[in-house]
């Protein structure tokens, strides 16, 4: 039947990365997340830190939209194309789980691809960001999470023809307030129904 691919889009702080990692381990699939930055850096010849900086900047930022002398693509476009090539090559090589980076859109024509979107109530996300990630204090958490979600939406909506978080773009949307393990279990059940021959 070929490789199976799972893409995971997620709201910031819902635990999507933790779910993706556990799911990949449970299924025995390769796991791709921030390592896509390293692979894209290799492809473009840019440093990892530079690729990460470009990727995290709002894509419509004027300075990052400027063309370099002799270049036909903007820096964000070059990074996106390199990551897209890495994602397609990985999906062709092995069954895997991808976190973010428009993988669902990049692999829209790929057979056996299941696209998930994970979300959670704001209070659940605030608790995770403050108590588990320990990234910021509660007084600033709501604005911080909103900014992170806005960055993800901006990136996704710029590079794809879909809308980030719109349920119509995904095979399954899950509220992660049920917990990391329960979410992984629910996805596993869905995959059993999606691929009954396995």
PDB file of N, CA and C in Angstrom, residues 29-94:
ATOM      1  N   UNK A  29       6.948   5.247  13.078  1.00  0.00           N
ATOM      2  CA  UNK A  29       7.143   6.140  11.930  1.00  0.00           C
ATOM      3  C   UNK A  29       8.295   7.103  12.218  1.00  0.00           C
ATOM      4  N   UNK A  30       8.896   7.613  11.167  1.00  0.00           N
ATOM      5  CA  UNK A  30       9.891   8.678  11.316  1.00  0.00           C
ATOM      6  C   UNK A  30       9.159   9.941  11.784  1.00  0.00           C
ATOM      7  N   UNK A  31       9.875  10.799  12.505  1.00  0.00           N
ATOM      8  CA  UNK A  31       9.285  12.017  13.065  1.00  0.00           C
ATOM      9  C   UNK A  31      10.065  13.222  12.555  1.00  0.00           C
ATOM     10  N   UNK A  32       9.346  14.164  11.956  1.00  0.00           N
ATOM     11  CA  UNK A  32       9.985  15.360  11.421  1.00  0.00           C
ATOM     12  C   UNK A  32       9.345  16.609  12.006  1.00  0.00           C
ATOM     13  N   UNK A  33      10.193  17.447  12.585  1.00  0.00           N
ATOM     14  CA  UNK A  33       9.709  18.710  13.142  1.00  0.00           C
ATOM     15  C   UNK A  33      10.778  19.770  12.902  1.00  0.00           C
ATOM     16  N   UNK A  34      11.460  20.201  13.961  1.00  0.00           N
ATOM     17  CA  UNK A  34      12.477  21.246  13.800  1.00  0.00           C
ATOM     18  C   UNK A  34      13.682  20.766  13.000  1.00  0.00           C
ATOM     19  N   UNK A  35      13.858  19.433  12.866  1.00  0.00           N
ATOM     20  CA  UNK A  35      14.974  18.937  12.060  1.00  0.00           C
ATOM     21  C   UNK A  35      14.799  19.296  10.586  1.00  0.00           C
ATOM     22  N   UNK A  36      13.588  19.687  10.189  1.00  0.00           N
ATOM     23  CA  UNK A  36      13.375  20.152   8.814  1.00  0.00           C
ATOM     24  C   UNK A  36      14.156  21.442   8.561  1.00  0.00           C
ATOM     25  N   UNK A  37      14.402  22.196   9.638  1.00  0.00           N
ATOM     26  CA  UNK A  37      15.203  23.415   9.510  1.00  0.00           C
ATOM     27  C   UNK A  37      16.627  23.058   9.105  1.00  0.00           C
ATOM     28  N   UNK A  38      17.197  22.035   9.759  1.00  0.00           N
ATOM     29  CA  UNK A  38      18.559  21.607   9.433  1.00  0.00           C
ATOM     30  C   UNK A  38      18.643  21.120   7.996  1.00  0.00           C
ATOM     31  N   UNK A  39      17.652  20.331   7.580  1.00  0.00           N
ATOM     32  CA  UNK A  39      17.661  19.776   6.229  1.00  0.00           C
ATOM     33  C   UNK A  39      17.468  20.870   5.179  1.00  0.00           C
ATOM     34  N   UNK A  40      16.622  21.856   5.498  1.00  0.00           N
ATOM     35  CA  UNK A  40      16.424  22.973   4.569  1.00  0.00           C
ATOM     36  C   UNK A  40      17.686  23.822   4.484  1.00  0.00           C
ATOM     37  N   UNK A  41      18.383  23.979   5.611  1.00  0.00           N
ATOM     38  CA  UNK A  41      19.635  24.741   5.622  1.00  0.00           C
ATOM     39  C   UNK A  41      20.661  24.080   4.715  1.00  0.00           C
ATOM     40  N   UNK A  42      20.743  22.755   4.791  1.00  0.00           N
ATOM     41  CA  UNK A  42      21.672  22.025   3.910  1.00  0.00           C
ATOM     42  C   UNK A  42      21.343  22.270   2.446  1.00  0.00           C
ATOM     43  N   UNK A  43      20.062  22.242   2.118  1.00  0.00           N
ATOM     44  CA  UNK A  43      19.628  22.415   0.728  1.00  0.00           C
ATOM     45  C   UNK A  43      19.910  23.812   0.197  1.00  0.00           C
ATOM     46  N   UNK A  44      19.704  24.831   1.050  1.00  0.00           N
ATOM     47  CA  UNK A  44      19.842  26.216   0.601  1.00  0.00           C
ATOM     48  C   UNK A  44      21.261  26.757   0.750  1.00  0.00           C
ATOM     49  N   UNK A  45      22.071  26.082   1.598  1.00  0.00           N
ATOM     50  CA  UNK A  45      23.412  26.590   1.865  1.00  0.00           C
ATOM     51  C   UNK A  45      23.418  27.678   2.929  1.00  0.00           C
ATOM     52  N   UNK A  46      22.256  27.933   3.530  1.00  0.00           N
ATOM     53  CA  UNK A  46      22.165  28.919   4.605  1.00  0.00           C
ATOM     54  C   UNK A  46      22.472  28.231   5.937  1.00  0.00           C
ATOM     55  N   UNK A  47      22.777  29.017   6.950  1.00  0.00           N
ATOM     56  CA  UNK A  47      23.004  28.441   8.273  1.00  0.00           C
ATOM     57  C   UNK A  47      21.653  28.086   8.898  1.00  0.00           C
ATOM     58  N   UNK A  48      21.674  27.149   9.845  1.00  0.00           N
ATOM     59  CA  UNK A  48      20.444  26.751  10.525  1.00  0.00           C
ATOM     60  C   UNK A  48      19.805  27.935  11.238  1.00  0.00           C
ATOM     61  N   UNK A  49      20.627  28.733  11.909  1.00  0.00           N
ATOM     62  CA  UNK A  49      20.081  29.861  12.665  1.00  0.00           C
ATOM     63  C   UNK A  49      19.412  30.872  11.731  1.00  0.00           C
ATOM     64  N   UNK A  50      19.981  31.048  10.539  1.00  0.00           N
ATOM     65  CA  UNK A  50      19.419  31.993   9.577  1.00  0.00           C
ATOM     66  C   UNK A  50      18.093  31.480   9.025  1.00  0.00           C
ATOM     67  N   UNK A  51      18.034  30.181   8.714  1.00  0.00           N
ATOM     68  CA  UNK A  51      16.791  29.579   8.226  1.00  0.00           C
ATOM     69  C   UNK A  51      15.708  29.694   9.292  1.00  0.00           C
ATOM     70  N   UNK A  52      16.088  29.433  10.543  1.00  0.00           N
ATOM     71  CA  UNK A  52      15.126  29.520  11.643  1.00  0.00           C
ATOM     72  C   UNK A  52      14.619  30.953  11.796  1.00  0.00           C
ATOM     73  N   UNK A  53      15.520  31.902  11.679  1.00  0.00           N
ATOM     74  CA  UNK A  53      15.137  33.315  11.803  1.00  0.00           C
ATOM     75  C   UNK A  53      14.166  33.704  10.697  1.00  0.00           C
ATOM     76  N   UNK A  54      14.467  33.294   9.472  1.00  0.00           N
ATOM     77  CA  UNK A  54      13.596  33.608   8.337  1.00  0.00           C
ATOM     78  C   UNK A  54      12.230  32.961   8.527  1.00  0.00           C
ATOM     79  N   UNK A  55      12.251  31.707   8.949  1.00  0.00           N
ATOM     80  CA  UNK A  55      11.008  30.957   9.103  1.00  0.00           C
ATOM     81  C   UNK A  55      10.110  31.565  10.174  1.00  0.00           C
ATOM     82  N   UNK A  56      10.710  32.127  11.214  1.00  0.00           N
ATOM     83  CA  UNK A  56       9.930  32.669  12.323  1.00  0.00           C
ATOM     84  C   UNK A  56       9.441  34.089  12.063  1.00  0.00           C
ATOM     85  N   UNK A  57      10.029  34.755  11.093  1.00  0.00           N
ATOM     86  CA  UNK A  57       9.599  36.115  10.790  1.00  0.00           C
ATOM     87  C   UNK A  57       8.269  36.078  10.050  1.00  0.00           C
ATOM     88  N   UNK A  58       7.482  37.115  10.253  1.00  0.00           N
ATOM     89  CA  UNK A  58       6.234  37.215   9.519  1.00  0.00           C
ATOM     90  C   UNK A  58       6.588  37.276   8.037  1.00  0.00           C
ATOM     91  N   UNK A  59       6.000  36.422   7.230  1.00  0.00           N
ATOM     92  CA  UNK A  59       6.419  36.310   5.837  1.00  0.00           C
ATOM     93  C   UNK A  59       6.152  37.563   5.022  1.00  0.00           C
ATOM     94  N   UNK A  60       5.228  38.401   5.469  1.00  0.00           N
ATOM     95  CA  UNK A  60       4.949  39.613   4.708  1.00  0.00           C
ATOM     96  C   UNK A  60       5.857  40.779   5.113  1.00  0.00           C
ATOM     97  N   UNK A  61       6.766  40.525   6.048  1.00  0.00           N
ATOM     98  CA  UNK A  61       7.698  41.557   6.494  1.00  0.00           C
ATOM     99  C   UNK A  61       8.468  42.106   5.298  1.00  0.00           C
ATOM    100  N   UNK A  62       8.459  43.416   5.136  1.00  0.00           N
ATOM    101  CA  UNK A  62       9.050  44.034   3.958  1.00  0.00           C
ATOM    102  C   UNK A  62      10.521  43.655   3.761  1.00  0.00           C
ATOM    103  N   UNK A  63      11.300  43.673   4.833  1.00  0.00           N
ATOM    104  CA  UNK A  63      12.725  43.382   4.699  1.00  0.00           C
ATOM    105  C   UNK A  63      12.968  41.975   4.156  1.00  0.00           C
ATOM    106  N   UNK A  64      12.118  41.015   4.558  1.00  0.00           N
ATOM    107  CA  UNK A  64      12.296  39.639   4.106  1.00  0.00           C
ATOM    108  C   UNK A  64      11.673  39.402   2.740  1.00  0.00           C
ATOM    109  N   UNK A  65      10.951  40.378   2.232  1.00  0.00           N
ATOM    110  CA  UNK A  65      10.374  40.244   0.898  1.00  0.00           C
ATOM    111  C   UNK A  65      11.306  40.813  -0.173  1.00  0.00           C
ATOM    112  N   UNK A  66      12.363  41.482   0.250  1.00  0.00           N
ATOM    113  CA  UNK A  66      13.301  42.038  -0.716  1.00  0.00           C
ATOM    114  C   UNK A  66      14.070  40.922  -1.416  1.00  0.00           C
ATOM    115  N   UNK A  67      14.330  41.112  -2.665  1.00  0.00           N
ATOM    116  CA  UNK A  67      15.118  40.146  -3.415  1.00  0.00           C
ATOM    117  C   UNK A  67      16.595  40.418  -3.200  1.00  0.00           C
ATOM    118  N   UNK A  68      17.356  39.345  -3.086  1.00  0.00           N
ATOM    119  CA  UNK A  68      18.802  39.500  -3.040  1.00  0.00           C
ATOM    120  C   UNK A  68      19.296  39.716  -4.463  1.00  0.00           C
ATOM    121  N   UNK A  69      20.417  40.406  -4.630  1.00  0.00           N
ATOM    122  CA  UNK A  69      20.937  40.599  -5.988  1.00  0.00           C
ATOM    123  C   UNK A  69      21.124  39.257  -6.682  1.00  0.00           C
ATOM    124  N   UNK A  70      20.576  39.144  -7.890  1.00  0.00           N
ATOM    125  CA  UNK A  70      20.734  37.913  -8.668  1.00  0.00           C
ATOM    126  C   UNK A  70      19.768  36.808  -8.279  1.00  0.00           C
ATOM    127  N   UNK A  71      18.923  37.050  -7.279  1.00  0.00           N
ATOM    128  CA  UNK A  71      17.972  36.022  -6.847  1.00  0.00           C
ATOM    129  C   UNK A  71      16.605  36.279  -7.487  1.00  0.00           C
ATOM    130  N   UNK A  72      15.891  35.209  -7.780  1.00  0.00           N
ATOM    131  CA  UNK A  72      14.560  35.344  -8.351  1.00  0.00           C
ATOM    132  C   UNK A  72      13.470  35.045  -7.326  1.00  0.00           C
ATOM    133  N   UNK A  73      13.854  34.548  -6.167  1.00  0.00           N
ATOM    134  CA  UNK A  73      12.886  34.232  -5.118  1.00  0.00           C
ATOM    135  C   UNK A  73      13.258  34.944  -3.820  1.00  0.00           C
ATOM    136  N   UNK A  74      12.247  35.277  -3.031  1.00  0.00           N
ATOM    137  CA  UNK A  74      12.523  35.870  -1.727  1.00  0.00           C
ATOM    138  C   UNK A  74      13.141  34.800  -0.821  1.00  0.00           C
ATOM    139  N   UNK A  75      13.770  35.231   0.258  1.00  0.00           N
ATOM    140  CA  UNK A  75      14.374  34.276   1.193  1.00  0.00           C
ATOM    141  C   UNK A  75      13.339  33.331   1.796  1.00  0.00           C
ATOM    142  N   UNK A  76      12.181  33.840   2.250  1.00  0.00           N
ATOM    143  CA  UNK A  76      11.181  32.900   2.775  1.00  0.00           C
ATOM    144  C   UNK A  76      10.732  31.872   1.731  1.00  0.00           C
ATOM    145  N   UNK A  77      10.614  32.319   0.476  1.00  0.00           N
ATOM    146  CA  UNK A  77      10.230  31.392  -0.596  1.00  0.00           C
ATOM    147  C   UNK A  77      11.288  30.315  -0.796  1.00  0.00           C
ATOM    148  N   UNK A  78      12.551  30.709  -0.753  1.00  0.00           N
ATOM    149  CA  UNK A  78      13.640  29.736  -0.930  1.00  0.00           C
ATOM    150  C   UNK A  78      13.623  28.691   0.188  1.00  0.00           C
ATOM    151  N   UNK A  79      13.407  29.151   1.411  1.00  0.00           N
ATOM    152  CA  UNK A  79      13.360  28.231   2.554  1.00  0.00           C
ATOM    153  C   UNK A  79      12.156  27.306   2.432  1.00  0.00           C
ATOM    154  N   UNK A  80      11.007  27.859   2.063  1.00  0.00           N
ATOM    155  CA  UNK A  80       9.803  27.034   1.928  1.00  0.00           C
ATOM    156  C   UNK A  80       9.985  25.964   0.852  1.00  0.00           C
ATOM    157  N   UNK A  81      10.530  26.339  -0.275  1.00  0.00           N
ATOM    158  CA  UNK A  81      10.739  25.382  -1.374  1.00  0.00           C
ATOM    159  C   UNK A  81      11.698  24.277  -0.946  1.00  0.00           C
ATOM    160  N   UNK A  82      12.749  24.649  -0.224  1.00  0.00           N
ATOM    161  CA  UNK A  82      13.705  23.638   0.256  1.00  0.00           C
ATOM    162  C   UNK A  82      13.028  22.687   1.238  1.00  0.00           C
ATOM    163  N   UNK A  83      12.235  23.232   2.171  1.00  0.00           N
ATOM    164  CA  UNK A  83      11.532  22.379   3.123  1.00  0.00           C
ATOM    165  C   UNK A  83      10.517  21.489   2.416  1.00  0.00           C
ATOM    166  N   UNK A  84       9.842  22.023   1.406  1.00  0.00           N
ATOM    167  CA  UNK A  84       8.865  21.227   0.649  1.00  0.00           C
ATOM    168  C   UNK A  84       9.546  20.048  -0.031  1.00  0.00           C
ATOM    169  N   UNK A  85      10.723  20.279  -0.589  1.00  0.00           N
ATOM    170  CA  UNK A  85      11.476  19.197  -1.244  1.00  0.00           C
ATOM    171  C   UNK A  85      11.876  18.131  -0.233  1.00  0.00           C
ATOM    172  N   UNK A  86      12.299  18.571   0.945  1.00  0.00           N
ATOM    173  CA  UNK A  86      12.689  17.637   2.013  1.00  0.00           C
ATOM    174  C   UNK A  86      11.476  16.822   2.464  1.00  0.00           C
ATOM    175  N   UNK A  87      10.335  17.477   2.632  1.00  0.00           N
ATOM    176  CA  UNK A  87       9.108  16.801   3.068  1.00  0.00           C
ATOM    177  C   UNK A  87       8.668  15.769   2.042  1.00  0.00           C
ATOM    178  N   UNK A  88       8.662  16.136   0.779  1.00  0.00           N
ATOM    179  CA  UNK A  88       8.246  15.186  -0.267  1.00  0.00           C
ATOM    180  C   UNK A  88       9.199  13.994  -0.349  1.00  0.00           C
ATOM    181  N   UNK A  89      10.493  14.267  -0.239  1.00  0.00           N
ATOM    182  CA  UNK A  89      11.483  13.182  -0.303  1.00  0.00           C
ATOM    183  C   UNK A  89      11.318  12.226   0.876  1.00  0.00           C
ATOM    184  N   UNK A  90      11.076  12.768   2.068  1.00  0.00           N
ATOM    185  CA  UNK A  90      10.907  11.926   3.253  1.00  0.00           C
ATOM    186  C   UNK A  90       9.649  11.073   3.133  1.00  0.00           C
ATOM    187  N   UNK A  91       8.566  11.670   2.658  1.00  0.00           N
ATOM    188  CA  UNK A  91       7.303  10.937   2.501  1.00  0.00           C
ATOM    189  C   UNK A  91       7.434   9.822   1.471  1.00  0.00           C
ATOM    190  N   UNK A  92       8.235  10.061   0.452  1.00  0.00           N
ATOM    191  CA  UNK A  92       8.447   9.041  -0.576  1.00  0.00           C
ATOM    192  C   UNK A  92       9.323   7.901  -0.060  1.00  0.00           C
ATOM    193  N   UNK A  93      10.159   8.215   0.925  1.00  0.00           N
ATOM    194  CA  UNK A  93      11.125   7.237   1.433  1.00  0.00           C
ATOM    195  C   UNK A  93      10.570   6.348   2.538  1.00  0.00           C
ATOM    196  N   UNK A  94       9.732   6.924   3.429  1.00  0.00           N
ATOM    197  CA  UNK A  94       9.295   6.168   4.605  1.00  0.00           C
ATOM    198  C   UNK A  94       7.995   6.715   5.171  1.00  0.00           C
TER     199      UNK A  94
END
